[in-house]
Short mmCIF file of C-alpha atoms in Angstrom, two decimals:
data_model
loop_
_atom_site.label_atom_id
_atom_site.label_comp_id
_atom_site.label_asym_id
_atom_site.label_seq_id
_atom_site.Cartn_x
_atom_site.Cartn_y
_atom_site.Cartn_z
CA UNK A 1 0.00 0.00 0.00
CA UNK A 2 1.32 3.39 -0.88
CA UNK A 3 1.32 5.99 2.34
CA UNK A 4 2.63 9.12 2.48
CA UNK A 5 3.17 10.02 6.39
CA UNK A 6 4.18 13.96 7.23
CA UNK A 7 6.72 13.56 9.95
CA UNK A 8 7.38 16.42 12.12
CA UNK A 9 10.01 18.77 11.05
CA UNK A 10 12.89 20.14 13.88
CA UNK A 11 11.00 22.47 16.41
CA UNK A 12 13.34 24.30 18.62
CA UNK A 13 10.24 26.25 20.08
CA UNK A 14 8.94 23.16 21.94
CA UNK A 15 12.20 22.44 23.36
CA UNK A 16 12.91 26.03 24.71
CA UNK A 17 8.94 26.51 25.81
CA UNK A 18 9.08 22.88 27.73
CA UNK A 19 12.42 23.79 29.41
CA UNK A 20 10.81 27.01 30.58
CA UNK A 21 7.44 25.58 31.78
CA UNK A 22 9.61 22.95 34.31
CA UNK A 23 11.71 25.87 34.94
CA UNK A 24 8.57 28.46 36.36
CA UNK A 25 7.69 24.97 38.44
CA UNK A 26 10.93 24.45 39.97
CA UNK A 27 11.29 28.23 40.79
CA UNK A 28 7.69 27.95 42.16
CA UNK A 29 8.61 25.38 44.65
CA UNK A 30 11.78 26.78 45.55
CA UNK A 31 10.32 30.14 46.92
CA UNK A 32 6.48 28.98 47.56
CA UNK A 33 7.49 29.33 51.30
CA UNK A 34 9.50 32.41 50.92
CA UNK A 35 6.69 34.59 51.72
CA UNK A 36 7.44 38.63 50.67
CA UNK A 37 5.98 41.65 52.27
CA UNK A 38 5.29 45.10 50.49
CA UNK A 39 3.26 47.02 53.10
CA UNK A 40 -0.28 45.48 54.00
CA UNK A 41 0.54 42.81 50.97
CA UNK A 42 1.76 39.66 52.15
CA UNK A 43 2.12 36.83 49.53
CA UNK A 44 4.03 33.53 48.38
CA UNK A 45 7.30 34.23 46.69
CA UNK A 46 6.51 32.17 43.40
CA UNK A 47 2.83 34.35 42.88
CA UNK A 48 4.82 35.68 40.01
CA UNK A 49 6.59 33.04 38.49
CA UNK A 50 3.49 30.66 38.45
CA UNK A 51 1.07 31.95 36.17
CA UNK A 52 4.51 31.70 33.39
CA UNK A 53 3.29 27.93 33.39
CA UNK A 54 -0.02 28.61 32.28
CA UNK A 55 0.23 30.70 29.73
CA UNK A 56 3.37 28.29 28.20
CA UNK A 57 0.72 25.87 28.70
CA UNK A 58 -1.45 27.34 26.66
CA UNK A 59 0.79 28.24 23.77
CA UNK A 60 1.70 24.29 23.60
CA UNK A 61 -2.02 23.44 23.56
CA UNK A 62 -2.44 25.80 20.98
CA UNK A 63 0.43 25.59 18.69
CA UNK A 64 1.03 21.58 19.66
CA UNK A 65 -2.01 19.95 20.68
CA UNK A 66 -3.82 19.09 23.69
CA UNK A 67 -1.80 16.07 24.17
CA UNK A 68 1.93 16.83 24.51
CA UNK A 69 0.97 19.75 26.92
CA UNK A 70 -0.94 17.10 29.06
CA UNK A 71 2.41 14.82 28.91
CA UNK A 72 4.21 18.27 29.65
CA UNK A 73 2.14 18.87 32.91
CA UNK A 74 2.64 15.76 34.20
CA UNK A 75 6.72 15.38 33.26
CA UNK A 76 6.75 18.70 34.97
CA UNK A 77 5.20 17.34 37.98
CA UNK A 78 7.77 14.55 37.83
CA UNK A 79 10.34 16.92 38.06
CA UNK A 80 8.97 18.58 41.33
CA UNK A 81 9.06 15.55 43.05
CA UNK A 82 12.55 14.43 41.73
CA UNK A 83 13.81 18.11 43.12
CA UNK A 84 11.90 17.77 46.58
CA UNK A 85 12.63 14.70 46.95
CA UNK A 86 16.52 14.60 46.27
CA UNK A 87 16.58 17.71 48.81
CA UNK A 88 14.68 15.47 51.86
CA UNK A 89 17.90 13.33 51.64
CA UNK A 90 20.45 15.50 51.13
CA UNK A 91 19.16 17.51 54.67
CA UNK A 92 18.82 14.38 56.24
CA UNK A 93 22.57 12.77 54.91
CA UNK A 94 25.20 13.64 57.69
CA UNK A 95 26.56 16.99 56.87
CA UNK A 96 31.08 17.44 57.37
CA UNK A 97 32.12 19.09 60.42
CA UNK A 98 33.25 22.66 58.80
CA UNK A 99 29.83 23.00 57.12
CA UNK A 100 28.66 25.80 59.08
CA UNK A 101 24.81 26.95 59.39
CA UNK A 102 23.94 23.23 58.78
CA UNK A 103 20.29 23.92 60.08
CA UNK A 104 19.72 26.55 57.61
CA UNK A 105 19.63 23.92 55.29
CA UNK A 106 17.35 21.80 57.26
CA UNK A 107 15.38 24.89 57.62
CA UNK A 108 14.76 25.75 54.31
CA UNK A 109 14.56 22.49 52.43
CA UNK A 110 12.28 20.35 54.78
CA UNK A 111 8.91 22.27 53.81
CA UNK A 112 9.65 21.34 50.17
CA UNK A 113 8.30 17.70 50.33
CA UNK A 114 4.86 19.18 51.64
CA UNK A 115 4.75 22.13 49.00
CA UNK A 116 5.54 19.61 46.06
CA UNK A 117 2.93 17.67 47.37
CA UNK A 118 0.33 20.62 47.45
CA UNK A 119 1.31 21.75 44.03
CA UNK A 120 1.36 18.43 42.15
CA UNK A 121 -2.13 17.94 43.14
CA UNK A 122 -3.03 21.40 42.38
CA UNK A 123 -1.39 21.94 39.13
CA UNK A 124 -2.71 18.55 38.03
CA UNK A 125 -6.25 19.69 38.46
CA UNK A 126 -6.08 23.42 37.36
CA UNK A 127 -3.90 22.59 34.32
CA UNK A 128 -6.24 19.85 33.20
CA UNK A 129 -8.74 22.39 33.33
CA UNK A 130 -7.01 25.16 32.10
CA UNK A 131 -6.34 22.52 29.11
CA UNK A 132 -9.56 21.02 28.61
CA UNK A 133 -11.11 25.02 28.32
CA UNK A 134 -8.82 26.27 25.90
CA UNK A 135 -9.87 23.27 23.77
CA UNK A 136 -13.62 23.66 24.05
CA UNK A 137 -13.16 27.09 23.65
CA UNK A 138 -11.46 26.57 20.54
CA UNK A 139 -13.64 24.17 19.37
CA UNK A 140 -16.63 26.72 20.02
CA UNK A 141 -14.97 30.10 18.33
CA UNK A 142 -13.24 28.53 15.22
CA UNK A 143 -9.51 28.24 16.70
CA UNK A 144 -10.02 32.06 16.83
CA UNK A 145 -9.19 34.79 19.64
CA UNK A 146 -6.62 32.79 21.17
CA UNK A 147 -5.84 35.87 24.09
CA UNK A 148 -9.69 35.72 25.30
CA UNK A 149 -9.71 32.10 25.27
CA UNK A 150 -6.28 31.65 26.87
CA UNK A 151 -7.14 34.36 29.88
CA UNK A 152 -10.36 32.47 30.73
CA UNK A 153 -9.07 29.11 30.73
CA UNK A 154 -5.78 30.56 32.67
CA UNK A 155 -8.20 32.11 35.31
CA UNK A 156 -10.07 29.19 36.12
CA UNK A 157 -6.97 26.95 35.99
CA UNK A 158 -5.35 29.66 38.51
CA UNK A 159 -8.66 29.76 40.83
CA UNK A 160 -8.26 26.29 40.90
CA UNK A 161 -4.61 25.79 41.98
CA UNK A 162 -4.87 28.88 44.40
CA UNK A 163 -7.38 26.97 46.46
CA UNK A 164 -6.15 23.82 46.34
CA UNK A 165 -2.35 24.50 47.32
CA UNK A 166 -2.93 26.88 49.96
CA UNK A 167 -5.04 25.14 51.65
CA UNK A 168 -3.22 21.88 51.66
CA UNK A 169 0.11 23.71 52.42
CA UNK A 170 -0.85 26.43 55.02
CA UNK A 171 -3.88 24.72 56.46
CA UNK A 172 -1.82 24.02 59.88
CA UNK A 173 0.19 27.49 59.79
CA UNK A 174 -2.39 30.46 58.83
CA UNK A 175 -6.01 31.37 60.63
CA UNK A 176 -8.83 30.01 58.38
CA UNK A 177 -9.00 34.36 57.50
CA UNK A 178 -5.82 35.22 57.03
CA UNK A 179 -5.94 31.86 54.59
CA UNK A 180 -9.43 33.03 52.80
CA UNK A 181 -7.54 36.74 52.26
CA UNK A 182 -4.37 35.27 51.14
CA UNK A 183 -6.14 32.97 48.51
CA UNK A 184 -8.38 36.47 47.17
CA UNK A 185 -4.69 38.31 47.06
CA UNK A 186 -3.03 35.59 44.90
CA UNK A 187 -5.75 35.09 42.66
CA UNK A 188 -6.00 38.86 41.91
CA UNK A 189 -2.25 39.02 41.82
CA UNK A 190 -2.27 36.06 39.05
CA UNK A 191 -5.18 36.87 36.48
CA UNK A 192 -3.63 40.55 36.63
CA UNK A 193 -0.22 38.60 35.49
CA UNK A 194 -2.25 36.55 33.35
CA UNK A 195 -3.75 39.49 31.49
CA UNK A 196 -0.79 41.02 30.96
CA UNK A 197 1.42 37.79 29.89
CA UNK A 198 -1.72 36.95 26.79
CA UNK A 199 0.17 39.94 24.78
CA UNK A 200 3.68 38.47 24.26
CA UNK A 201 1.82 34.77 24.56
CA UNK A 202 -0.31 35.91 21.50
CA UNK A 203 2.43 37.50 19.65
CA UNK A 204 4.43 33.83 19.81
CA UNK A 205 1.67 32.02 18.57
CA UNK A 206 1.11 34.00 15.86
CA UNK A 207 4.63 33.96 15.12
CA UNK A 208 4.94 30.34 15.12
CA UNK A 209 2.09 29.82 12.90
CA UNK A 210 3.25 32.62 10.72
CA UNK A 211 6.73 31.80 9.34
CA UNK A 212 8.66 34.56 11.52
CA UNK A 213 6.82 37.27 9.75
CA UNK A 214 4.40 38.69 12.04
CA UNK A 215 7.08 39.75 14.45
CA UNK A 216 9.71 41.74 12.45
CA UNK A 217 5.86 43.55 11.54
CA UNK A 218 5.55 44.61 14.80
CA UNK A 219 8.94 45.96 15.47
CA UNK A 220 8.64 48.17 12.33
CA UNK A 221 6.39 50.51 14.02
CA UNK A 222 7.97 52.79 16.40
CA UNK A 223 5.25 54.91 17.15
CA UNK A 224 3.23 54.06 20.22
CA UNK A 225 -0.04 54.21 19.28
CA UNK A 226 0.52 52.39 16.20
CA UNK A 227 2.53 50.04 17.91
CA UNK A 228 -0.34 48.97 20.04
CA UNK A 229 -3.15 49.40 17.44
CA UNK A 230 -1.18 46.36 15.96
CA UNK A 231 -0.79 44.40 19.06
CA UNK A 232 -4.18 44.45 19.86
CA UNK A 233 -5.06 43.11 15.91
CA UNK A 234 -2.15 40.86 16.72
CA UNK A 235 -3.57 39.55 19.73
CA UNK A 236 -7.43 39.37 17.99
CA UNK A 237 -6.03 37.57 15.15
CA UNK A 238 -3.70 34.96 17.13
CA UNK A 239 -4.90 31.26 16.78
CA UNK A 240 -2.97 27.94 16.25
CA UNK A 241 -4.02 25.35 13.40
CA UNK A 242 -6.10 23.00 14.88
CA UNK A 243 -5.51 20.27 12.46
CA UNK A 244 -2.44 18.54 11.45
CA UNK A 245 -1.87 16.21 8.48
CA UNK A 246 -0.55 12.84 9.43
CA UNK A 247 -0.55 10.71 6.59
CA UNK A 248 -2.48 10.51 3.09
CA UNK A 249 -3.30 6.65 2.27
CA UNK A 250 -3.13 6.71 -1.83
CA UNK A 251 -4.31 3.36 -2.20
CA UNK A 252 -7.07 4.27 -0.20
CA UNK A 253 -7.89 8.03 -1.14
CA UNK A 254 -7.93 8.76 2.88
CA UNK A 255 -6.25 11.62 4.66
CA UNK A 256 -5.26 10.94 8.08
CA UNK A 257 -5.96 13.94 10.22
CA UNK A 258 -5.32 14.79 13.72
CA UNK A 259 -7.45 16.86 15.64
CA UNK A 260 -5.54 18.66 18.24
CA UNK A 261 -9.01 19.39 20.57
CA UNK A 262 -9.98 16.24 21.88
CA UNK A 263 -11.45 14.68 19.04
CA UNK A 264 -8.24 12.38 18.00
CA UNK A 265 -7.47 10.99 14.89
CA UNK A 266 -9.73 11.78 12.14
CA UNK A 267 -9.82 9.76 8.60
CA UNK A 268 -11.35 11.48 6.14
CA UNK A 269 -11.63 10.83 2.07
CA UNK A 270 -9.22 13.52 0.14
CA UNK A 271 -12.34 14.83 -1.77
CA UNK A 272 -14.33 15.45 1.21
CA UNK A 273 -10.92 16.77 2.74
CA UNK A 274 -10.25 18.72 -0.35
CA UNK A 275 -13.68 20.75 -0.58
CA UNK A 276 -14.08 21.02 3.06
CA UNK A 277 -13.60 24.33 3.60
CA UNK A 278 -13.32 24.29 7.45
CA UNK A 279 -10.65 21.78 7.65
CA UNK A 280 -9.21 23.48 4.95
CA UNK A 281 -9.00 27.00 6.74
CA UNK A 282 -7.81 24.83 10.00
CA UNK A 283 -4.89 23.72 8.49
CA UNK A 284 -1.57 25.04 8.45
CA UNK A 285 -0.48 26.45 4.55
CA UNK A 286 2.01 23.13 3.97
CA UNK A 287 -0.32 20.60 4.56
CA UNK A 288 -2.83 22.10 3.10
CA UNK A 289 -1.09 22.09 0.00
CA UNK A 290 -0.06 18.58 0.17
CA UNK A 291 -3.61 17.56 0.53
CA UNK A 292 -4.29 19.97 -2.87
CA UNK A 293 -1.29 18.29 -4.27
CA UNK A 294 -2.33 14.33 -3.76
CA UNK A 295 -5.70 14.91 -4.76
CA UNK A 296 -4.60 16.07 -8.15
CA UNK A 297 -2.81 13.23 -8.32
CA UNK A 298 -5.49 10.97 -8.00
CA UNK A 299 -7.89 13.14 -10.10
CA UNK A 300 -5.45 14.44 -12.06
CA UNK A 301 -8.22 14.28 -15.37
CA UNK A 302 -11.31 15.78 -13.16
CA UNK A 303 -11.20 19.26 -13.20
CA UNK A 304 -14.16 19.78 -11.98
CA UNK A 305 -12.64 22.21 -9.49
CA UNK A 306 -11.89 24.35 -12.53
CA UNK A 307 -15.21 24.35 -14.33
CA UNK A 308 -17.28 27.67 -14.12
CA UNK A 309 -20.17 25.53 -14.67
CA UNK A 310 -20.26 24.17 -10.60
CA UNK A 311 -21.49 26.92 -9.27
CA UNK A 312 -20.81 25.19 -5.77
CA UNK A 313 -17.25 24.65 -5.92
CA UNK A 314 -16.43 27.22 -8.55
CA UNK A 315 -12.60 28.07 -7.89
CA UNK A 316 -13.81 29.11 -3.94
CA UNK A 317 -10.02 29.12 -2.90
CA UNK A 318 -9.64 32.47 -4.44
CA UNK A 319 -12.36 34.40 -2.93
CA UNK A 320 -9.97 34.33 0.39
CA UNK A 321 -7.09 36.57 -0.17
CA UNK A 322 -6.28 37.05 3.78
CA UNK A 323 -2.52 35.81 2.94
CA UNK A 324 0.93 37.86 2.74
CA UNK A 325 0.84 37.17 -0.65
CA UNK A 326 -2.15 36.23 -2.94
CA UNK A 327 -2.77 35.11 -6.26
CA UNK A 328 -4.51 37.44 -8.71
CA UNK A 329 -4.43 34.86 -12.20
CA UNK A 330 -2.92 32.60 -14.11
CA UNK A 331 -0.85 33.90 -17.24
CA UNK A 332 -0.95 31.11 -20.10
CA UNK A 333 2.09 29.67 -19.86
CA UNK A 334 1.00 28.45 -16.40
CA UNK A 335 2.93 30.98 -14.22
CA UNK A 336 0.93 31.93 -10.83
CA UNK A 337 0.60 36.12 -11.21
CA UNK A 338 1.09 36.63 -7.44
CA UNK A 339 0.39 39.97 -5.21
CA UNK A 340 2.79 40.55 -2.21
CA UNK A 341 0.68 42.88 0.04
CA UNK A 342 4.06 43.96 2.40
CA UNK A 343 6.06 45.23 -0.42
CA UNK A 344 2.96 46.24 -3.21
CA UNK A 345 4.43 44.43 -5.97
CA UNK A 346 3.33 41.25 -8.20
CA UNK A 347 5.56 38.50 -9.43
CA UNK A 348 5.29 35.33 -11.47
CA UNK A 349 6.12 31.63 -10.42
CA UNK A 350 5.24 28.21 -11.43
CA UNK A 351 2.91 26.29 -8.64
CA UNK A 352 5.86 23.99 -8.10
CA UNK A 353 7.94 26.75 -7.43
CA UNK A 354 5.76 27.53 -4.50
CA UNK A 355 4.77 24.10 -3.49
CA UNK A 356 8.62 23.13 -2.65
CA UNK A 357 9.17 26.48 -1.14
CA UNK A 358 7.63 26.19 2.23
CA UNK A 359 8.43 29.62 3.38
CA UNK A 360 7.37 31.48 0.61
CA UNK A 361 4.30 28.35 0.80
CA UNK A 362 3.79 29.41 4.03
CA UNK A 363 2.53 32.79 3.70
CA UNK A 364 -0.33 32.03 1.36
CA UNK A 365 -3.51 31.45 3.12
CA UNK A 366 -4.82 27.67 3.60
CA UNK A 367 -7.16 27.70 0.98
CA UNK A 368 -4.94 29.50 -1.43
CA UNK A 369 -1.79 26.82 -0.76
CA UNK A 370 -4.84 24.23 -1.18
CA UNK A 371 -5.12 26.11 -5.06
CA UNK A 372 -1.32 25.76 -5.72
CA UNK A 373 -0.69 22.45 -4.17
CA UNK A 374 -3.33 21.30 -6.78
CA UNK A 375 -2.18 22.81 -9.58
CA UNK A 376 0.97 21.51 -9.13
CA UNK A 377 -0.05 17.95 -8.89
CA UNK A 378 -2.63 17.75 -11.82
CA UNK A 379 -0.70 16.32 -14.53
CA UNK A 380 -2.77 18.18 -17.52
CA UNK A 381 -1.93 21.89 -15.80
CA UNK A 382 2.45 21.13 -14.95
CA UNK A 383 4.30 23.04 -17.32
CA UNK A 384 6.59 19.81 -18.20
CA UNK A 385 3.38 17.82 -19.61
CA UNK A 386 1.09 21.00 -20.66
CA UNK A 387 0.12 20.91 -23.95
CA UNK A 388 -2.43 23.45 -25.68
CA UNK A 389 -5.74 22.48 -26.36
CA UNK A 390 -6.72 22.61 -29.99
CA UNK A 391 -8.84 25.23 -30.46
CA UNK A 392 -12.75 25.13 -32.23
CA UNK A 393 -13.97 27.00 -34.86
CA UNK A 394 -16.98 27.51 -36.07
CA UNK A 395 -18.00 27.26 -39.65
CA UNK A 396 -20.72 29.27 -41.24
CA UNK A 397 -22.55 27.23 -43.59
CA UNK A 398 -25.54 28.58 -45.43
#
């Protein structure tokens, strides 16, 4: 059987994000009993590192999927316990005679095994929730306005762990008062970091999703206002692709889908794949192509997709010009004529051209790269086998 699996490329952003998700945990527990003071406020020491985990939670869920930021929750819960745990014995090992201060240590490390405990079981059950939300949510507005969708799922996730972990850490230390007004304080304290942390959080994802363009954008405008006119587009416009190709069975005609809410794998036919205009728009510019590419390959000699005369499906890729660059026509040697909105100029290229350039690929809309990953597949429109059509004329006879 002939499959073509997608395998994931390189991603240094999941490495660096992961490594700084365990590190706002670790940081957490090292100065959750360090309490600070500034006046009447009196809070935990890790109220500000914490809600970091969240919101890298939330860019994994949305950029990666629902699954490897569960596995990410619970390897960083993993790693508390490794840390607390590998401190209880190191207080408790017989310390040298010219270690001075010996009981600081005890002092400071012992409390660690009861705060890891207190946050595992707390960021379990927030995260899971704050997971589970941004998924519904997703589900519910399109993939769209990931920064209102990541600070509500964040704020119930927070509400959540707030409760749980101070009352199983400071049940036996703090007045059942002084507990209640400590939990309010940290909350507040949180969904104001929260709401501030969505801005860069949004700017990433779009970034990732965006082939490093929608960055550099940004920086270009120095004036203020401007600057955060396009922030606040940026953040509105922010949202990850919730499906990724996985493998196209030829033999078959399937695409192999994954879903990264919580619907799993999904096997679809390509034509249903192909004129589904949902999945379509969910789908990152690359595989979108590839599905446009395949399909021509199988139905290389339909071009029903081409005819004026279905009215249903009549070229519907092209009414969507929300890409960097779009395509305006087709000369007739088969060159794309295409419109680069950043710079205001038009150029020519053949759809292969494109198709094996992902970054230029990449900042095409989905249902555009769809359009060019089909053209380059259907044997009858590729430059190398094109051959003109006789043309008809009609004879007047009397």
């Amino acid at each position: 059987m002939k499959k073509i699996k997608f395998k994931e490329r390189p991603d240094t952003a999941i490495s660096l994000l992961s490594v700084l998700y365990v590190t706002s945990l670790l940081a957490n527990l090292a100065v959750g009993y360090r309490y600070i003071s500034l006046g009447s406020f009196t809070q935990s020491g890790g109220i500000f590192i914490f809600p970091v985990s969240f919101i890298i939670s939330d860019i994994i869920t949305e950029i990666y999927g629902s699954d490897l930021a569960r596995k990410l929750v619970r390897y960083g819960i993993v790693c508390q316990f490794i840390f607390a745990v590998y401190a209880y014995l190191v207080i408790h090992t017989p310390a040298p005679y010219f270690l001075q201060n010996k009981e600081l240590y005890a002092s400071v490390f012992s409390p660690y095994l009861n705060f890891a405990l207190a946050s595992s079981i707390s960021i379990w059950i927030g995260s899971k929730i704050n997971i589970v939300l941004l998924s519904k949510f997703s589900e519910f507005s399109g993939g769209k306005y990931f920064a209102v969708r990541s600070f509500l799922a964040s704020t119930a996730g927070e509400f959540l762990v707030t409760s749980i972990s101070m009352v199983i850490a400071n049940y036996s230390k703090l007045s059942l008062d002084n507990l209640i007004y400590m939990i309010g304080c940290c909350f507040i304290i949180k969904t104001i970091i929260s709401f501030v942390a969505i801005w860069p959080a949004s700017v990433i994802v779009y970034n990732l999703t965006h082939k490093r363009s929608s960055y550099k954008t940004i920086l270009e405008f120095k004036r203020p206002i401007r600057l955060l006119k396009n922030l606040l587009l940026l953040a509105w416009n922010a949202k990850g692709f919730m499906y990724v190709l996985e493998e196209i069975d030829m033999d078959r005609n399937k695409a192999i889908l994954y879903y990264k809410g919580t619907r799993g794998i999904i096997e679809i036919s390509l034509f249903h794949a192909f004129y589904n205009k949902e999945i379509i728009d969910k789908l990152n510019p690359d595989d979108a192509a590839s599905i446009g590419y395949y399909y021509a390959q199988i139905h290389g000699g339909d071009n029903v997709f081409l005819l004026s005369e279905n009215k249903e499906k009549k070229n519907f890729v092209l009414m969507f010009k929300s890409g960097e660059l779009n395509i305006l026509g087709i000369t007739r040697d088969k060159k794309i004529i295409i419109e680069d909105t950043k710079n205001a100029i038009e150029f020519l290229k053949f759809p292969m051209e494109i198709y094996r350039n992902k970054l230029m690929l990449g900042k095409f809309s989905s249902s555009q790269a769809l359009y060019i990953g089909y053209l380059s597949g259907t044997p009858e429109l590729n430059l190398k086998n094109f051959k003109p059509k006789q043309i008809c004329y009609l004879k007047l006879v009397k």
